[in-house]
Amino acid sequence: HWGRSYNDAIGIDVFLSQESIHKKIGREVIKKFCSYIAKSNRTRKIVADPKKENIASLKAFSYAGFRIVQNNQSNIIFEVLMQ
């Protein structure tokens, strides 16, 4: 459903309890995950596809350095390229 090839990428989904939202936990989890992947040399590309209505998730991925590469009907596709 992404319309792009992500065969060489690792995907990330983050699920937080309602009590954890808006406490910057999501962005820290995302950053730590990306750091781990970068150190493991598994891939240079990490992708995520949060729902458009999930504003907290959209902000967390943006703050963690992800950029929007596709905006479709129900999701926004983010990716980050690791150094």
PDB file of C-alpha atoms in Angstrom:
ATOM      1  CA  HIS A   1       0.000   0.000   0.000  1.00  0.00           C
ATOM      2  CA  TRP A   2       3.018   2.298   0.183  1.00  0.00           C
ATOM      3  CA  GLY A   3       3.526   2.698  -3.557  1.00  0.00           C
ATOM      4  CA  ARG A   4       7.317   2.530  -3.122  1.00  0.00           C
ATOM      5  CA  SER A   5       9.775  -0.284  -2.695  1.00  0.00           C
ATOM      6  CA  TYR A   6      10.954  -0.775   0.866  1.00  0.00           C
ATOM      7  CA  ASN A   7      12.568  -4.195   0.501  1.00  0.00           C
ATOM      8  CA  ASP A   8      15.763  -2.873   2.080  1.00  0.00           C
ATOM      9  CA  ALA A   9      14.008  -1.091   4.961  1.00  0.00           C
ATOM     10  CA  ILE A  10      12.952  -1.902   8.496  1.00  0.00           C
ATOM     11  CA  GLY A  11       9.529  -0.720   9.638  1.00  0.00           C
ATOM     12  CA  ILE A  12       8.629   0.691  13.045  1.00  0.00           C
ATOM     13  CA  ASP A  13       5.282   0.994  14.835  1.00  0.00           C
ATOM     14  CA  VAL A  14       5.002   2.486  18.291  1.00  0.00           C
ATOM     15  CA  PHE A  15       2.067   1.771  20.592  1.00  0.00           C
ATOM     16  CA  LEU A  16       1.740   3.783  23.812  1.00  0.00           C
ATOM     17  CA  SER A  17      -0.905   3.792  26.517  1.00  0.00           C
ATOM     18  CA  GLN A  18      -3.106   6.857  26.821  1.00  0.00           C
ATOM     19  CA  GLU A  19      -1.199   7.825  29.992  1.00  0.00           C
ATOM     20  CA  SER A  20       2.089   7.885  28.046  1.00  0.00           C
ATOM     21  CA  ILE A  21       0.970  10.114  25.183  1.00  0.00           C
ATOM     22  CA  HIS A  22       2.281  13.717  25.133  1.00  0.00           C
ATOM     23  CA  LYS A  23       5.183  12.899  27.468  1.00  0.00           C
ATOM     24  CA  LYS A  24       7.859  12.641  24.743  1.00  0.00           C
ATOM     25  CA  ILE A  25       8.195   8.906  25.363  1.00  0.00           C
ATOM     26  CA  GLY A  26       7.327   8.013  21.764  1.00  0.00           C
ATOM     27  CA  ARG A  27      10.041  10.144  20.233  1.00  0.00           C
ATOM     28  CA  GLU A  28      12.621   8.747  22.673  1.00  0.00           C
ATOM     29  CA  VAL A  29      11.611   5.162  21.848  1.00  0.00           C
ATOM     30  CA  ILE A  30      11.867   5.961  18.131  1.00  0.00           C
ATOM     31  CA  LYS A  31      15.298   7.593  18.526  1.00  0.00           C
ATOM     32  CA  LYS A  32      16.654   4.674  20.564  1.00  0.00           C
ATOM     33  CA  PHE A  33      15.305   2.158  18.043  1.00  0.00           C
ATOM     34  CA  CYS A  34      16.929   4.075  15.171  1.00  0.00           C
ATOM     35  CA  SER A  35      20.214   4.284  17.062  1.00  0.00           C
ATOM     36  CA  TYR A  36      20.170   0.533  17.664  1.00  0.00           C
ATOM     37  CA  ILE A  37      19.449  -0.185  13.983  1.00  0.00           C
ATOM     38  CA  ALA A  38      22.226   2.189  12.869  1.00  0.00           C
ATOM     39  CA  LYS A  39      24.749   0.489  15.164  1.00  0.00           C
ATOM     40  CA  SER A  40      23.711  -2.977  14.015  1.00  0.00           C
ATOM     41  CA  ASN A  41      24.266  -2.080  10.334  1.00  0.00           C
ATOM     42  CA  ARG A  42      21.107  -3.968   9.331  1.00  0.00           C
ATOM     43  CA  THR A  43      19.828  -1.264   7.008  1.00  0.00           C
ATOM     44  CA  ARG A  44      20.119   2.449   6.368  1.00  0.00           C
ATOM     45  CA  LYS A  45      16.381   3.009   5.899  1.00  0.00           C
ATOM     46  CA  ILE A  46      13.623   2.905   8.517  1.00  0.00           C
ATOM     47  CA  VAL A  47       9.989   3.529   7.594  1.00  0.00           C
ATOM     48  CA  ALA A  48       6.762   4.198   9.485  1.00  0.00           C
ATOM     49  CA  ASP A  49       3.150   4.703   8.429  1.00  0.00           C
ATOM     50  CA  PRO A  50       1.071   6.236  11.227  1.00  0.00           C
ATOM     51  CA  LYS A  51      -2.581   7.093  10.644  1.00  0.00           C
ATOM     52  CA  LYS A  52      -3.205  10.703   9.639  1.00  0.00           C
ATOM     53  CA  GLU A  53      -5.469  11.282  12.626  1.00  0.00           C
ATOM     54  CA  ASN A  54      -2.734  10.199  15.081  1.00  0.00           C
ATOM     55  CA  ILE A  55      -1.246  13.658  15.590  1.00  0.00           C
ATOM     56  CA  ALA A  56       0.961  12.602  18.532  1.00  0.00           C
ATOM     57  CA  SER A  57       2.556   9.857  16.427  1.00  0.00           C
ATOM     58  CA  LEU A  58       3.070  12.184  13.459  1.00  0.00           C
ATOM     59  CA  LYS A  59       4.845  14.677  15.716  1.00  0.00           C
ATOM     60  CA  ALA A  60       6.952  11.980  17.385  1.00  0.00           C
ATOM     61  CA  PHE A  61       8.269  10.706  14.052  1.00  0.00           C
ATOM     62  CA  SER A  62       8.944  14.253  12.835  1.00  0.00           C
ATOM     63  CA  TYR A  63      10.814  15.158  16.028  1.00  0.00           C
ATOM     64  CA  ALA A  64      12.821  11.936  15.752  1.00  0.00           C
ATOM     65  CA  GLY A  65      14.146  13.011  12.343  1.00  0.00           C
ATOM     66  CA  PHE A  66      11.780  11.180   9.994  1.00  0.00           C
ATOM     67  CA  ARG A  67      10.569  12.981   6.890  1.00  0.00           C
ATOM     68  CA  ILE A  68       7.335  12.566   4.984  1.00  0.00           C
ATOM     69  CA  VAL A  69       7.789  10.745   1.681  1.00  0.00           C
ATOM     70  CA  GLN A  70       4.157   9.972   0.865  1.00  0.00           C
ATOM     71  CA  ASN A  71       0.787  11.248   2.001  1.00  0.00           C
ATOM     72  CA  ASN A  72      -2.051   8.893   1.050  1.00  0.00           C
ATOM     73  CA  GLN A  73      -5.716   8.692   2.037  1.00  0.00           C
ATOM     74  CA  SER A  74      -5.378   7.158   5.481  1.00  0.00           C
ATOM     75  CA  ASN A  75      -1.660   7.178   6.319  1.00  0.00           C
ATOM     76  CA  ILE A  76       1.406   9.335   6.042  1.00  0.00           C
ATOM     77  CA  ILE A  77       4.569   7.469   5.080  1.00  0.00           C
ATOM     78  CA  PHE A  78       7.733   8.598   6.875  1.00  0.00           C
ATOM     79  CA  GLU A  79      11.294   7.459   6.380  1.00  0.00           C
ATOM     80  CA  VAL A  80      14.666   8.212   7.858  1.00  0.00           C
ATOM     81  CA  LEU A  81      18.046   7.344   6.364  1.00  0.00           C
ATOM     82  CA  MET A  82      20.660   6.396   8.918  1.00  0.00           C
ATOM     83  CA  GLN A  83      24.275   7.554   8.629  1.00  0.00           C
TER      84      GLN A  83
END
